[in-house]
Structure formats: structure tokens, C-alpha cells
PDB file of C-alpha atoms in Angstrom:
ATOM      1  CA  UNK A  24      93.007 107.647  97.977  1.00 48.00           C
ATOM      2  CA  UNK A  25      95.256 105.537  99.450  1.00 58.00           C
ATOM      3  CA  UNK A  26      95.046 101.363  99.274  1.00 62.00           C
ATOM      4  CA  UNK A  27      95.031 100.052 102.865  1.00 70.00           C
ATOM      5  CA  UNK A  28      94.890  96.256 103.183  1.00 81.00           C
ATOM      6  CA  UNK A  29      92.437  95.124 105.231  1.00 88.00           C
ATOM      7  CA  UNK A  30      94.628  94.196 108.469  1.00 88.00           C
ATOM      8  CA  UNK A  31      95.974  98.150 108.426  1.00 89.00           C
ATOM      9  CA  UNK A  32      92.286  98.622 108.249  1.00 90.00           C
ATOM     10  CA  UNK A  33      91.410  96.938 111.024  1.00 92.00           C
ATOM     11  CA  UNK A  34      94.709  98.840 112.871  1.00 94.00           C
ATOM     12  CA  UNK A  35      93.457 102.501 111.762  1.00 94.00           C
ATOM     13  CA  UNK A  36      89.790 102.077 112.908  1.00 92.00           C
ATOM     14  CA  UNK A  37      90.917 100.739 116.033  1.00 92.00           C
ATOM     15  CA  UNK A  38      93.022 103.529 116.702  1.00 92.00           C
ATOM     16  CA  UNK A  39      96.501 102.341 116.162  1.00 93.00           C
ATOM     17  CA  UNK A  40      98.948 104.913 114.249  1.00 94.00           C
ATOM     18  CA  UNK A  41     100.640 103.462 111.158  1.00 93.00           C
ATOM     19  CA  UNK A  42     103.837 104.754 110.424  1.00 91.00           C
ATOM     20  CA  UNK A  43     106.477 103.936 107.542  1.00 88.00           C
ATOM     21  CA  UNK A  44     109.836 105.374 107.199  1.00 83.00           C
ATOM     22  CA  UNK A  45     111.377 106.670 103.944  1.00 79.00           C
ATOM     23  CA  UNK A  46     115.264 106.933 102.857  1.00 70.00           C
ATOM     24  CA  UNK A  47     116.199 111.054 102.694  1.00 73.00           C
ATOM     25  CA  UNK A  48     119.228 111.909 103.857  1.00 70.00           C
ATOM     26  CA  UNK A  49     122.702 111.104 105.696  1.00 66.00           C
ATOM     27  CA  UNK A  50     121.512 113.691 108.820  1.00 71.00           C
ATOM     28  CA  UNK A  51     117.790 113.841 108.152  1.00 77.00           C
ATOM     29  CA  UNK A  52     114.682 111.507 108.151  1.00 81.00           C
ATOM     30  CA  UNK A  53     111.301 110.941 106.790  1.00 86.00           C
ATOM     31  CA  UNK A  54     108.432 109.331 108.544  1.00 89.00           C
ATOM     32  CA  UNK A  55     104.909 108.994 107.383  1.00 92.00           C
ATOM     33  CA  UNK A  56     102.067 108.634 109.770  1.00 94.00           C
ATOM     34  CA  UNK A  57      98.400 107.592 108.987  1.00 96.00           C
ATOM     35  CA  UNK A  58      95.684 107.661 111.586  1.00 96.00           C
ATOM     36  CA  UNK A  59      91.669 107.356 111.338  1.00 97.00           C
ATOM     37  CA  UNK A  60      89.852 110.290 112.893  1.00 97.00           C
ATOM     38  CA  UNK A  61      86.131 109.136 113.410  1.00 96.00           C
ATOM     39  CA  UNK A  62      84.992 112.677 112.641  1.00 96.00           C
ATOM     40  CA  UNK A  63      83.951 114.238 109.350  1.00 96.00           C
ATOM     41  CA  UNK A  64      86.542 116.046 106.875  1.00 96.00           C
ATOM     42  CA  UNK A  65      84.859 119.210 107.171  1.00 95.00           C
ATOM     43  CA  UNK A  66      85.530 119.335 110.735  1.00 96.00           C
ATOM     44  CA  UNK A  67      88.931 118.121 110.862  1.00 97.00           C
ATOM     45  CA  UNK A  68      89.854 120.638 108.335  1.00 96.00           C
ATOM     46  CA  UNK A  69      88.394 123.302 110.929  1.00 95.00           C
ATOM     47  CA  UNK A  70      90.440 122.510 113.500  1.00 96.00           C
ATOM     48  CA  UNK A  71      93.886 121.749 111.890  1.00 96.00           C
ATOM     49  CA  UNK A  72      93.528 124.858 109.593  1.00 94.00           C
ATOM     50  CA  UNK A  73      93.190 126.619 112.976  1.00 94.00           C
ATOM     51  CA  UNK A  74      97.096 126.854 113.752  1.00 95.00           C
ATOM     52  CA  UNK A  75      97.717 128.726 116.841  1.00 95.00           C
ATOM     53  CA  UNK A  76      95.666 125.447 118.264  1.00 95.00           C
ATOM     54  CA  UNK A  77      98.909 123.086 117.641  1.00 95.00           C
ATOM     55  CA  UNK A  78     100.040 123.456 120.619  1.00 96.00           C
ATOM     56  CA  UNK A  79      97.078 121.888 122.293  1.00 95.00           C
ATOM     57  CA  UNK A  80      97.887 118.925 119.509  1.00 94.00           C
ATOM     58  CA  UNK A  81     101.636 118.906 119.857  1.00 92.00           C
ATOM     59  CA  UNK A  82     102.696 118.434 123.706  1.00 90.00           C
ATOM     60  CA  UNK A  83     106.449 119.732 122.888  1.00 91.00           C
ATOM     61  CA  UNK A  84     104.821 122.865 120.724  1.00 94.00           C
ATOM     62  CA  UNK A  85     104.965 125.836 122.849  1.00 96.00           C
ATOM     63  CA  UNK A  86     104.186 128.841 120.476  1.00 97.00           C
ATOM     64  CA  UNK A  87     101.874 128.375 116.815  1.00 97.00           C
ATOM     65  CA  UNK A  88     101.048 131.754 115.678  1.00 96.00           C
ATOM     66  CA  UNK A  89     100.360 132.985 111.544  1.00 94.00           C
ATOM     67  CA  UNK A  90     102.553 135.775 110.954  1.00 92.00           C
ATOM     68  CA  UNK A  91     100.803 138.531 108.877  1.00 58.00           C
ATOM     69  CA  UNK A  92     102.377 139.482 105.735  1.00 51.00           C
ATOM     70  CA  UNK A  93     100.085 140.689 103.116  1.00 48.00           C
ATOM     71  CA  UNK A  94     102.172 139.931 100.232  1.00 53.00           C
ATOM     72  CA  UNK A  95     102.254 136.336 101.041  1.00 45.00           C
ATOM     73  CA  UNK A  96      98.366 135.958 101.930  1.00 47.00           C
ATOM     74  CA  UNK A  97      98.020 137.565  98.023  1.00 48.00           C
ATOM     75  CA  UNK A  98      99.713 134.559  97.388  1.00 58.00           C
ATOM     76  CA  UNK A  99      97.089 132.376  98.594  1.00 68.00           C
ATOM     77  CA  UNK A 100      99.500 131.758 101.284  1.00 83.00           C
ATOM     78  CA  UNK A 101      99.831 131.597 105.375  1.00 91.00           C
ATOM     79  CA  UNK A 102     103.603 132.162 107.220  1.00 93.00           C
ATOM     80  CA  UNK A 103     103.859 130.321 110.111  1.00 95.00           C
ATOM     81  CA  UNK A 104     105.817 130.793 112.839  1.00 96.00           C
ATOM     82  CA  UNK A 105     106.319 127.747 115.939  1.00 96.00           C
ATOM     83  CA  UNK A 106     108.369 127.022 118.668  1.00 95.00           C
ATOM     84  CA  UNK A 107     109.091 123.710 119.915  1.00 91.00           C
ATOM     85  CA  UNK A 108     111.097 122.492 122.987  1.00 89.00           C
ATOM     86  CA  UNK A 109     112.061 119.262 123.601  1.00 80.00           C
ATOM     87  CA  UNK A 110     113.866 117.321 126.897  1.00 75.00           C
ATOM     88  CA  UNK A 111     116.969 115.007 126.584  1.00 67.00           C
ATOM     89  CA  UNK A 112     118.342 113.824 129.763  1.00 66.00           C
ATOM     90  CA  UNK A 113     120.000 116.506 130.713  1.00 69.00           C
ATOM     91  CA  UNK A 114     119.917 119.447 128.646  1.00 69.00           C
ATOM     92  CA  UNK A 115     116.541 120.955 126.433  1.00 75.00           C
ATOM     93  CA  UNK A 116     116.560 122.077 123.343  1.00 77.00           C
ATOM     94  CA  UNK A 117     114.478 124.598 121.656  1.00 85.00           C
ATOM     95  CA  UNK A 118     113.939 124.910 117.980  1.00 87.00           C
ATOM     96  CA  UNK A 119     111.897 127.963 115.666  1.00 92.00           C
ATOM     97  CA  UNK A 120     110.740 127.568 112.142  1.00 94.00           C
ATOM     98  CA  UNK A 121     108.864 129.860 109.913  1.00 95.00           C
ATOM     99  CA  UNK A 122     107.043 127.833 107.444  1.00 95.00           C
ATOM    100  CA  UNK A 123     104.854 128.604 104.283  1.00 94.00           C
ATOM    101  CA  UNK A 124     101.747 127.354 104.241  1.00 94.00           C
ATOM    102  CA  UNK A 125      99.011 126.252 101.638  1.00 92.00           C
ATOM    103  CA  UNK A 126      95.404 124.547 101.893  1.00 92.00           C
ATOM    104  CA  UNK A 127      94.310 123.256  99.115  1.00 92.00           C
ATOM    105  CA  UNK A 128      91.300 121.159  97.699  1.00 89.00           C
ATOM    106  CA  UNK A 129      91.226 118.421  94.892  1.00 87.00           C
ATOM    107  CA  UNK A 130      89.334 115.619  94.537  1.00 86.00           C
ATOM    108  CA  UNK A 131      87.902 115.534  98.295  1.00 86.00           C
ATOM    109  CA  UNK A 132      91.304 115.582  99.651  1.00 91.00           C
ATOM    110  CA  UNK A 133      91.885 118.591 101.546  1.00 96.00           C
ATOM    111  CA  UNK A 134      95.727 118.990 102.185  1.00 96.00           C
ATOM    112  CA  UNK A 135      98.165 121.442 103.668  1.00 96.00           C
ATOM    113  CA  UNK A 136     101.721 121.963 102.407  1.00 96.00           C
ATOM    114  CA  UNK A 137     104.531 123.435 105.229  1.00 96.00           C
ATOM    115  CA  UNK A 138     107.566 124.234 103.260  1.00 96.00           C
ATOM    116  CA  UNK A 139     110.802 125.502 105.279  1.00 95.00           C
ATOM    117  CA  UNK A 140     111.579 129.349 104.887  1.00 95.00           C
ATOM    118  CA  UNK A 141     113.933 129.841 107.943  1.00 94.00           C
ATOM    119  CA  UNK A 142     114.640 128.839 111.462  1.00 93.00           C
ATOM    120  CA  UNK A 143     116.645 125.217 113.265  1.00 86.00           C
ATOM    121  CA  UNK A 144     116.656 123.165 110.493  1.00 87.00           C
ATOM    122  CA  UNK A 145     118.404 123.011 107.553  1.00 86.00           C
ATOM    123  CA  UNK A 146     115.607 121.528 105.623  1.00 89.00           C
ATOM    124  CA  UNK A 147     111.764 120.842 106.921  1.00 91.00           C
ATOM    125  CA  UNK A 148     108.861 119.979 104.671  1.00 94.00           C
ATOM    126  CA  UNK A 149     105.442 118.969 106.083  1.00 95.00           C
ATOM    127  CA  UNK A 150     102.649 117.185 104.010  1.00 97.00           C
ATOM    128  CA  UNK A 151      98.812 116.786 105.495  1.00 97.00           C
ATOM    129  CA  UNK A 152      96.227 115.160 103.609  1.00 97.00           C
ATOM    130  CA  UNK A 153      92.697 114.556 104.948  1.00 97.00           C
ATOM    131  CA  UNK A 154      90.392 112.152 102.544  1.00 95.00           C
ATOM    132  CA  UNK A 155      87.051 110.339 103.625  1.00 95.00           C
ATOM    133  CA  UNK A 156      87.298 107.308 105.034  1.00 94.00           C
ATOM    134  CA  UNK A 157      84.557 104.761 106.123  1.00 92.00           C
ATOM    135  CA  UNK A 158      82.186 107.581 108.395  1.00 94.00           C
ATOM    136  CA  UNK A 159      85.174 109.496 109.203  1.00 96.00           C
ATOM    137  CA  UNK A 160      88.626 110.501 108.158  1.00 97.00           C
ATOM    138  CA  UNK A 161      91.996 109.291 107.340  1.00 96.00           C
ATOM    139  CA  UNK A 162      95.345 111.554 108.276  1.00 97.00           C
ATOM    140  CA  UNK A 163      98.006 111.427 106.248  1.00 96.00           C
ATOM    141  CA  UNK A 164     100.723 112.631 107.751  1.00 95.00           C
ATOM    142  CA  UNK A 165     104.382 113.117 105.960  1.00 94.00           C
ATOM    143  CA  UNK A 166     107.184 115.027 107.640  1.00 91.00           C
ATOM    144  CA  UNK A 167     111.015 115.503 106.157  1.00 90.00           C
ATOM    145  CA  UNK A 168     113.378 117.046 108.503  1.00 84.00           C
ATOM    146  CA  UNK A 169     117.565 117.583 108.694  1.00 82.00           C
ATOM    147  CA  UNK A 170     118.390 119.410 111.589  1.00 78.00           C
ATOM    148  CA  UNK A 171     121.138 122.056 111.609  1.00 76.00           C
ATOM    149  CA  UNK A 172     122.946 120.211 113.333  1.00 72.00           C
ATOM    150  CA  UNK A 173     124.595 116.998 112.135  1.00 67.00           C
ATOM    151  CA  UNK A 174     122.799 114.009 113.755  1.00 65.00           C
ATOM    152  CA  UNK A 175     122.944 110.635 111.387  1.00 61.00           C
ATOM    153  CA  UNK A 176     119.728 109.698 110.351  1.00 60.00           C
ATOM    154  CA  UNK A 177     119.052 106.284 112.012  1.00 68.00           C
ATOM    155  CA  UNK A 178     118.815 108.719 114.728  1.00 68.00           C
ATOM    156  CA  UNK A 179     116.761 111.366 113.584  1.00 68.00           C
ATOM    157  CA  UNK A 180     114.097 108.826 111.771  1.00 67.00           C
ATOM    158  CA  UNK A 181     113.999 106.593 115.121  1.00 72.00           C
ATOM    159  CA  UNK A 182     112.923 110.150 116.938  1.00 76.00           C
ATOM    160  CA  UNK A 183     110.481 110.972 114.495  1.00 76.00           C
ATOM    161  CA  UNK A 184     108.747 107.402 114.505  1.00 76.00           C
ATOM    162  CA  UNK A 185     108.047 107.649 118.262  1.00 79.00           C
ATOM    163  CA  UNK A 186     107.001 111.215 118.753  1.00 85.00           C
ATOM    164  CA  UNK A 187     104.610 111.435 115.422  1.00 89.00           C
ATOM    165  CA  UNK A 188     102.573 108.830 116.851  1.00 91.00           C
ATOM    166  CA  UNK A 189     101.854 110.015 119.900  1.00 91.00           C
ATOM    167  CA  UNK A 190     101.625 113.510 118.695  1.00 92.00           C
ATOM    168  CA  UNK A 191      98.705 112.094 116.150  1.00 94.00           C
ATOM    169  CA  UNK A 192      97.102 110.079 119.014  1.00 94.00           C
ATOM    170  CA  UNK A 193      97.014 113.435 121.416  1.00 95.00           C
ATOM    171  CA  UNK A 194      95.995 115.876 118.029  1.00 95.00           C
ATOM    172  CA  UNK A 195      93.253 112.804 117.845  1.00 96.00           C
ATOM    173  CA  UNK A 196      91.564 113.416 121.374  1.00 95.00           C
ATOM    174  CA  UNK A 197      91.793 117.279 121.301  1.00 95.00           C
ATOM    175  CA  UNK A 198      89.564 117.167 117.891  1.00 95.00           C
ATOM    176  CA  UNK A 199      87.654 114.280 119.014  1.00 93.00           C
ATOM    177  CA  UNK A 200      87.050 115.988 122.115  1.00 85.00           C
ATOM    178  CA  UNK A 201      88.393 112.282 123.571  1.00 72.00           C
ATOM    179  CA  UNK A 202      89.846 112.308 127.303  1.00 53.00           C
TER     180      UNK A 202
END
């Protein structure tokens, strides 16, 4: 469990998004997001495990689908494959990623692992981690990305601080069922 000091307490439950940023990389950037979902672990862990449903989280996420490979599910492994397409000014880019998945368990955390296999990055790495929290549930959200392409970092990290918010905030509503 993590510490949270009473003002980010007061933040969370009032709906606010707490990020921090982390040193990774000259052309990559690592953000983590916390948020307070006031629904129970159980049922957060319902709907996030339930990945084709990202894009009704994820405005910019156009395709979410688990790719069936037997050998991997053996594994207690999921592949995942999603498309994402963002606007900039002028021009949109599109980016796919097949990810490895794992849910696990331990110590009433439920978390799930995405680790990069293949697609527009050149390195991607995902953390979630759901733990109890007052009567409802606390996010943790931890994302490491370097695109393919060389962008410095300030950049990338700047991008990733506005858009994880507000993806959290709209992934809050859809589970909340919140307008």
C-alpha cells in the first residue's frame, strides 16, 4: 500500500488525478498516475481485465483486442494487440503494439503487467495496481514509453502527463457508470 499524505488524500477522493514523473530515458518518459475509483476492487478488476473495453476508456484507442495464442495463455499469459491514433495540428499519427499481459494477485493488490513484444515503440512497459482504499479503490497507474522515433523526453513526459489524466478521469466514468 502506498503512503498518501493527507492533502493527496483529500485530492484523490475528490477526484483529482495525481501524477509524478520519473527520469528514464534521453527519447522516452515515465509518468505515474494515481486516481480513487469509489467502486469496489472486485469490480474494477472486472472491467479493466475486460480489454477489448479500452477503447471506451481511452478516447485515442481505436482497436483493443486479445490475440489467441495457446502457447502463451499456458503461460498464464494474455497477448494484446491495440491501436491508437492520435491528432497533431496537422498531420495524425497512428501507432500498434502487441503487449504481454499478466494479472496477478498478492496481498489484495490485484495488478496487471503490459510488457512490449512488438509494434511503434522501441520500448513500452505498463504497470496497473488496484488496492483498497477507504470504501473504494486506488489506481495506480505507471507507464514507460520511447517511441521509435527520436523525440527528447521533456517532450514525450510533458505528453504523457496531460493525456494519462484525462484518460484515468474518462476510464473513471465508463466504470463508474458517471456521465
Amino acid at each position: 500500500m502506498i503512503n498518501v499524505d493527507e492533502r493527496s488524500q483529500r485530492q484523490l477522493l475528490a477526484g483529482e488525478v495525481l501524477t509524478q514523473t520519473q527520469p528514464y530515458s534521453a527519447w522516452g518518459g515515465a509518468v505515474t498516475a494515481f486516481i480513487y475509483l469509489p467502486k469496489g476492487r472486485s469490480h474494477v478488476w472486472q472491467q479493466l481485465t475486460n480489454y477489448p473495453r479500452w477503447v471506451q476508456f481511452f478516447p485515442d484507442m481505436i482497436r483493443s483486442e486479445i490475440v489467441a495464442a495457446s502457447s502463451a495463455q499456458s503461460q498464464g499469459y494474455k497477448r494484446l494487440y491495440q491501436v491508437a491514433q492520435k491528432a497533431f495540428l496537422m498531420f495524425t499519427a497512428k501507432v500498434e503494439v502487441y503487449l504481454r499481459v499478466a494479472e496477478t494477485t498478492l496481498n489484495n493488490t490485484d495488478q496487471i503487467q503490459f510488457r512490449f513484444e512488438r509494434g511503434d515503440f522501441s520500448e513500452f512497459s505498463a504497470d496497473l495496481r488496484l488496492q483498497d482504499y477507504q470504501t473504494g479503490t486506488l489506481l495506480t497507474y505507471s507507464v514507460k514509453a520511447t517511441p521509435s522515433i527520436p523525440v527528447p523526453a521533456m517532450f514525450i513526459q510533458e505528453a504523457m502527463k496531460m493525456d494519462l489524466p484525462a484518460n484515468l478521469r474518462r476510464m473513471r466514468q465508463v466504470i463508474c457508470d458517471r456521465p
